[in-house]
């Protein structure tokens, strides 16, 4: 992997990650951008104890590309995008309209490929490995910023999830605190350690799931299952079998095997809602859009976790992949019970979801 950092016209950082060491990335951003002024403030809810990022941004003269020009495609001729070069493998840059900035963290955009019409599932194993290496490098770099406590790499895919740019991309949020979900997990881990005389809860959950009926996919170094109490209609948790707190600690064997495992999971997700015998191999174009999904990397916070009795080494790096689609044409909305009370109602039994995700395995 070759890494080339540069700056955009408004001072934001952009980094090229290339497969070939011979890649030269010296194109200059020629857009008339003025420096961004970002304001983001973290407010803590006194009753719930969680935090809300209030982002209000004041812009100078903003460069508006025509709506039909994708800002994540490479720049070509006079068609200038966020990426100055005329090609790229993987590129990461600071979000122009970040939810977190300055003292309250940082937001970045990760472009997985320069191919506008591809999706992550279309990447080659070599390309997927490059994305993994970019996520890992960003986690290392962002953890060095004084304001950053936890790094979250994720992908939202599909218009149903509110994605407005079709170009395959993900985001990275670097938070100035341990996020509520991570803190909840760490509290459970600390309590279990205490009660069990030292057992790690993540290890116990993984062992139990691997012995059960909700396994979706298992390889030498990775395991994927639908959790016992899945919140979403189709939800898969992917763990490296050797527990590590974050991407930085993932060993070479697991890194090498990751692309084939993850690409297979994403391809199965795309087939969940295909009707029996109506696979893409038959030649018919599915009338429905590809499965919308959220893919979320859970990593340990850096330094002190902020949760008594839980060290960062107790945490288990894993990826949670889920869709909000329940069945063809129907979405799971976060309605009264979920939004009002944090109580999820899931209409798809986790055992049935796991069965379906095994049925649609690549042959
Ligand atoms: Zn594009």
Coordinates of C-alpha atoms and ligand atoms in Angstrom, one line a residue:
X1 CA 0.0 0.0 0.0
X2 CA 1.2 3.5 -0.9
X3 CA -0.1 6.4 1.1
X4 CA 0.0 10.0 -0.3
X5 CA -1.4 12.8 1.8
X6 CA -2.4 16.1 0.2
X7 CA -4.6 19.1 0.9
X8 CA -7.7 20.3 -0.8
X9 CA -8.2 24.0 -1.8
X10 CA -10.0 24.8 1.5
X11 CA -7.3 23.2 3.7
X12 CA -8.9 19.9 4.4
X13 CA -6.7 16.8 4.4
X14 CA -7.1 14.2 1.6
X15 CA -5.1 10.9 1.5
X16 CA -4.7 8.5 -1.4
X17 CA -4.2 4.8 -0.6
X18 CA -2.8 3.0 -3.7
X19 CA -2.3 -0.6 -4.4
X20 CA 0.8 0.1 -6.5
X21 CA 3.9 1.7 -5.1
X22 CA 4.5 3.4 -8.4
X23 CA 1.3 5.6 -8.1
X24 CA 2.0 9.3 -8.4
X25 CA -0.6 11.6 -6.9
X26 CA 0.4 15.2 -7.5
X27 CA -2.8 16.7 -8.9
X28 CA -3.8 20.0 -7.4
X29 CA -7.4 21.0 -6.3
X30 CA -8.3 23.8 -8.7
X31 CA -11.7 24.6 -7.2
X32 CA -12.4 28.1 -5.8
X33 CA -13.1 26.9 -2.3
X34 CA -12.8 29.2 0.7
X35 CA -11.7 27.7 4.0
X36 CA -14.5 26.0 5.9
X37 CA -15.7 27.3 9.1
X38 CA -17.2 24.5 11.1
X39 CA -18.9 24.7 14.5
X40 CA -19.8 21.6 16.4
X41 CA -20.7 21.4 20.0
X42 CA -21.2 18.4 22.2
X43 CA -24.1 18.7 24.6
X44 CA -24.8 16.1 27.3
X45 CA -28.4 15.1 28.1
X46 CA -28.6 15.3 31.9
X47 CA -31.3 12.7 32.2
X48 CA -30.1 10.1 29.7
X49 CA -26.4 10.8 30.2
X50 CA -25.7 10.6 26.5
X51 CA -24.3 13.2 24.2
X52 CA -25.7 15.0 21.1
X53 CA -23.5 16.7 18.5
X54 CA -25.0 20.1 17.6
X55 CA -23.5 21.1 14.3
X56 CA -24.1 24.6 12.8
X57 CA -21.9 25.5 10.0
X58 CA -21.2 28.9 8.5
X59 CA -20.0 28.8 5.0
X60 CA -18.2 31.3 2.9
X61 CA -18.7 31.3 -0.8
X62 CA -19.5 27.7 -1.6
X63 CA -18.6 25.9 -4.7
X64 CA -21.7 24.1 -5.9
X65 CA -21.0 21.4 -8.5
X66 CA -23.9 20.7 -10.8
X67 CA -26.2 18.1 -9.4
X68 CA -25.4 15.5 -12.0
X69 CA -21.7 15.6 -11.2
X70 CA -20.7 13.2 -8.5
X71 CA -18.3 14.8 -6.0
X72 CA -16.7 11.4 -5.2
X73 CA -15.8 10.5 -8.8
X74 CA -12.2 11.5 -9.8
X75 CA -11.8 15.0 -11.4
X76 CA -11.8 14.8 -15.2
X77 CA -11.0 17.7 -17.5
X78 CA -13.0 20.7 -16.2
X79 CA -15.2 18.5 -14.1
X80 CA -13.8 19.1 -10.7
X81 CA -14.7 16.9 -7.8
X82 CA -13.5 16.4 -4.2
X83 CA -10.8 14.2 -5.6
X84 CA -8.2 16.2 -7.6
X85 CA -6.7 13.3 -9.4
X86 CA -8.2 11.7 -12.5
X87 CA -8.1 8.2 -10.9
X88 CA -7.7 6.6 -7.6
X89 CA -7.9 3.3 -5.7
X90 CA -9.1 4.3 -2.3
X91 CA -9.2 7.9 -1.0
X92 CA -10.0 9.4 2.3
X93 CA -10.8 13.1 3.0
X94 CA -12.2 15.3 5.7
X95 CA -15.9 15.9 5.3
X96 CA -16.7 19.4 4.2
X97 CA -19.8 19.5 6.4
X98 CA -18.7 17.5 9.4
X99 CA -21.0 16.6 12.4
X100 CA -17.8 16.5 14.6
X101 CA -15.0 19.0 14.2
X102 CA -12.1 20.6 16.1
X103 CA -12.4 19.9 19.8
X104 CA -15.4 17.6 19.2
X105 CA -13.7 15.2 16.9
X106 CA -13.5 14.7 13.2
X107 CA -15.5 13.2 10.3
X108 CA -14.0 11.7 7.2
X109 CA -15.3 10.2 3.9
X110 CA -13.8 7.0 2.5
X111 CA -14.3 6.4 -1.2
X112 CA -14.0 2.6 -1.8
X113 CA -13.4 2.7 -5.6
X114 CA -13.4 5.3 -8.4
X115 CA -16.1 3.2 -10.1
X116 CA -19.3 5.2 -9.6
X117 CA -21.6 2.3 -10.4
X118 CA -20.0 -0.3 -8.2
X119 CA -20.8 -1.3 -4.7
X120 CA -18.5 -2.7 -2.0
X121 CA -19.7 -6.2 -2.9
X122 CA -18.3 -5.7 -6.4
X123 CA -14.8 -5.0 -5.2
X124 CA -12.0 -7.5 -5.8
X125 CA -10.4 -9.1 -2.7
X126 CA -7.3 -6.9 -3.4
X127 CA -9.5 -3.8 -3.3
X128 CA -11.4 -4.8 -0.2
X129 CA -8.0 -5.5 1.5
X130 CA -6.9 -1.9 0.6
X131 CA -10.1 -0.5 2.2
X132 CA -9.3 -2.6 5.4
X133 CA -5.8 -1.2 5.4
X134 CA -7.1 2.4 4.9
X135 CA -9.6 1.9 7.8
X136 CA -6.8 0.6 10.0
X137 CA -4.5 3.5 9.1
X138 CA -7.2 6.1 9.7
X139 CA -7.9 4.5 13.1
X140 CA -4.2 4.8 14.0
X141 CA -3.9 8.4 12.8
X142 CA -7.1 9.6 14.3
X143 CA -6.4 8.0 17.7
X144 CA -3.3 10.3 17.8
X145 CA -5.5 13.5 17.8
X146 CA -5.9 14.9 21.3
X147 CA -9.7 15.3 20.9
X148 CA -10.3 11.7 19.8
X149 CA -11.4 8.9 22.1
X150 CA -13.0 6.4 19.8
X151 CA -12.9 5.8 16.0
X152 CA -16.0 4.5 14.2
X153 CA -15.7 3.3 10.6
X154 CA -19.0 2.6 8.9
X155 CA -20.9 2.4 5.6
X156 CA -24.5 3.4 5.0
X157 CA -25.7 1.9 1.7
X158 CA -29.0 2.7 -0.1
X159 CA -31.4 5.5 -0.5
X160 CA -33.6 4.0 2.2
X161 CA -30.9 4.7 4.7
X162 CA -30.8 8.3 3.6
X163 CA -27.7 8.0 1.4
X164 CA -27.9 10.8 -1.2
X165 CA -24.6 10.0 -3.1
X166 CA -24.7 6.7 -5.1
X167 CA -20.9 6.5 -5.3
X168 CA -19.6 3.6 -3.1
X169 CA -18.3 5.2 0.0
X170 CA -18.3 5.1 3.8
X171 CA -17.5 7.4 6.6
X172 CA -15.3 7.6 9.7
X173 CA -16.4 9.4 12.8
X174 CA -13.8 10.1 15.4
X175 CA -15.6 10.9 18.7
X176 CA -14.2 12.8 21.7
X177 CA -15.8 10.3 24.1
X178 CA -16.7 6.6 24.5
X179 CA -19.9 6.2 22.6
X180 CA -23.1 5.0 24.6
X181 CA -23.3 1.6 22.8
X182 CA -19.7 0.9 23.5
X183 CA -20.0 1.9 27.1
X184 CA -23.1 -0.3 27.5
X185 CA -21.1 -3.3 26.1
X186 CA -18.2 -2.5 28.4
X187 CA -20.4 -2.3 31.4
X188 CA -21.8 -5.8 30.5
X189 CA -18.3 -7.1 30.1
X190 CA -17.2 -5.7 33.4
X191 CA -20.2 -7.2 35.2
X192 CA -19.7 -10.6 33.6
X193 CA -16.0 -10.6 34.5
X194 CA -16.9 -9.9 38.1
X195 CA -19.6 -12.5 38.3
X196 CA -17.8 -15.3 36.4
X197 CA -14.5 -14.9 38.1
X198 CA -12.7 -13.5 35.0
X199 CA -14.4 -14.8 31.9
X200 CA -14.6 -12.4 28.9
X201 CA -18.3 -11.9 27.9
X202 CA -17.4 -11.5 24.2
X203 CA -15.5 -14.8 24.2
X204 CA -18.5 -16.5 25.9
X205 CA -21.0 -15.1 23.4
X206 CA -18.9 -16.1 20.4
X207 CA -18.4 -19.7 21.8
X208 CA -22.1 -20.0 22.4
X209 CA -23.1 -18.7 19.0
X210 CA -20.6 -20.9 17.2
X211 CA -22.2 -24.0 18.9
X212 CA -25.7 -23.0 18.0
X213 CA -28.0 -22.7 15.0
X214 CA -27.5 -19.0 14.0
X215 CA -24.1 -19.4 12.4
X216 CA -24.0 -17.8 9.0
X217 CA -20.5 -18.3 7.9
X218 CA -17.3 -19.6 9.6
X219 CA -13.8 -19.6 8.3
X220 CA -10.4 -20.3 9.8
X221 CA -10.0 -16.8 11.4
X222 CA -13.6 -15.3 11.3
X223 CA -17.1 -16.2 12.4
X224 CA -20.4 -14.6 11.5
X225 CA -23.7 -15.2 13.1
X226 CA -27.1 -13.7 13.7
X227 CA -27.2 -12.8 17.4
X228 CA -29.7 -14.4 19.8
X229 CA -31.5 -11.1 20.4
X230 CA -31.1 -9.5 16.9
X231 CA -32.6 -6.0 16.9
X232 CA -33.0 -5.8 13.1
X233 CA -34.7 -8.1 10.5
X234 CA -31.4 -9.3 9.1
X235 CA -28.4 -8.7 11.3
X236 CA -25.0 -10.4 11.2
X237 CA -22.1 -9.9 13.7
X238 CA -18.7 -10.7 12.3
X239 CA -15.9 -11.4 14.7
X240 CA -12.2 -12.4 14.3
X241 CA -11.9 -15.7 16.2
X242 CA -8.9 -14.3 18.1
X243 CA -10.2 -11.5 20.2
X244 CA -8.5 -8.1 19.6
X245 CA -9.6 -4.6 20.7
X246 CA -9.4 -2.8 17.4
X247 CA -8.3 -3.0 13.8
X248 CA -4.7 -2.1 14.7
X249 CA -4.4 -5.4 16.6
X250 CA -5.8 -7.6 13.9
X251 CA -3.1 -10.1 12.8
X252 CA -2.0 -10.7 9.2
X253 CA -3.8 -14.1 8.9
X254 CA -7.1 -12.5 9.8
X255 CA -6.4 -9.5 7.5
X256 CA -5.6 -11.8 4.6
X257 CA -8.8 -13.7 5.1
X258 CA -11.1 -10.8 5.7
X259 CA -11.9 -9.8 2.1
X260 CA -13.3 -13.1 1.0
X261 CA -15.4 -13.4 4.2
X262 CA -16.8 -9.9 4.1
X263 CA -17.4 -9.8 0.4
X264 CA -19.3 -13.1 0.7
X265 CA -21.5 -11.6 3.5
X266 CA -22.3 -8.5 1.5
X267 CA -23.1 -10.6 -1.6
X268 CA -25.5 -12.8 0.5
X269 CA -27.1 -9.6 1.8
X270 CA -27.8 -8.6 -1.8
X271 CA -29.6 -12.0 -2.4
X272 CA -31.8 -12.1 0.8
X273 CA -34.8 -10.7 -1.0
X274 CA -34.4 -12.5 -4.3
X275 CA -37.3 -14.9 -4.7
X276 CA -36.5 -18.6 -4.8
X277 CA -35.1 -19.6 -8.2
X278 CA -34.9 -16.1 -9.4
X279 CA -31.2 -15.5 -8.8
X280 CA -29.3 -13.0 -10.9
X281 CA -27.8 -15.9 -12.8
X282 CA -31.2 -16.4 -14.5
X283 CA -30.6 -13.1 -16.2
X284 CA -33.6 -11.1 -15.0
X285 CA -32.9 -7.7 -13.5
X286 CA -34.4 -7.6 -9.9
X287 CA -37.0 -4.9 -9.9
X288 CA -36.1 -3.9 -6.4
X289 CA -33.1 -1.8 -5.4
X290 CA -30.1 -3.6 -3.8
X291 CA -30.5 -4.4 -0.1
X292 CA -30.0 -1.3 2.0
X293 CA -27.6 -1.9 4.8
X294 CA -25.5 -0.4 7.6
X295 CA -22.0 -1.9 8.2
X296 CA -20.5 -0.7 11.5
X297 CA -17.1 -1.5 12.9
X298 CA -17.1 -1.6 16.7
X299 CA -13.7 -0.8 18.2
X300 CA -12.4 -0.2 21.7
X301 CA -12.0 3.4 22.8
X302 CA -8.4 4.6 23.3
X303 CA -6.9 5.0 26.7
X304 CA -9.1 4.7 29.7
X305 CA -12.5 3.3 28.7
X306 CA -14.4 5.4 31.2
X307 CA -16.2 2.3 32.4
X308 CA -15.1 1.0 35.8
X309 CA -13.7 -2.6 35.7
X310 CA -13.4 -2.7 31.9
X311 CA -10.1 -2.2 30.1
X312 CA -9.8 -1.6 26.4
X313 CA -8.2 -5.1 26.0
X314 CA -11.5 -6.6 27.2
X315 CA -13.3 -5.3 24.2
X316 CA -13.7 -7.4 21.0
X317 CA -13.4 -5.8 17.6
X318 CA -16.3 -6.8 15.5
X319 CA -18.5 -5.7 12.6
X320 CA -22.3 -5.4 12.8
X321 CA -24.0 -5.6 9.4
X322 CA -27.8 -5.1 9.3
X323 CA -30.6 -4.1 7.0
X324 CA -33.7 -2.1 7.8
X325 CA -35.6 -4.0 5.1
X326 CA -38.0 -6.6 6.5
X327 CA -39.3 -8.1 3.3
X328 CA -39.5 -7.0 -0.4
X329 CA -40.7 -3.4 -0.4
X330 CA -41.2 -3.1 3.3
X331 CA -38.9 -1.3 5.7
X332 CA -38.4 -1.5 9.4
X333 CA -39.0 1.9 10.9
X334 CA -37.9 3.0 14.3
X335 CA -41.4 3.8 15.5
X336 CA -42.9 4.4 18.9
X337 CA -41.5 1.5 20.9
X338 CA -38.0 1.8 19.4
X339 CA -37.7 5.6 19.2
X340 CA -39.7 6.3 22.3
X341 CA -38.5 3.6 24.7
X342 CA -35.5 1.9 23.1
X343 CA -37.4 -1.4 22.9
X344 CA -36.9 -3.1 19.5
X345 CA -39.6 -5.2 18.0
X346 CA -38.2 -7.7 15.4
X347 CA -40.6 -9.5 13.1
X348 CA -38.0 -11.9 11.6
X349 CA -36.9 -14.7 14.0
X350 CA -33.1 -14.7 14.2
X351 CA -33.0 -18.4 13.5
X352 CA -35.0 -17.9 10.3
X353 CA -32.7 -15.0 9.3
X354 CA -29.6 -17.1 9.8
X355 CA -31.2 -19.9 7.7
X356 CA -32.0 -17.5 4.9
X357 CA -28.4 -16.1 5.0
X358 CA -27.1 -19.7 4.6
X359 CA -29.5 -20.5 1.7
X360 CA -28.2 -17.6 -0.3
X361 CA -24.5 -18.6 0.0
X362 CA -22.4 -18.3 -3.2
X363 CA -22.3 -21.7 -4.8
Ligands
LIG1 ZN1 -19.2 9.0 -8.5

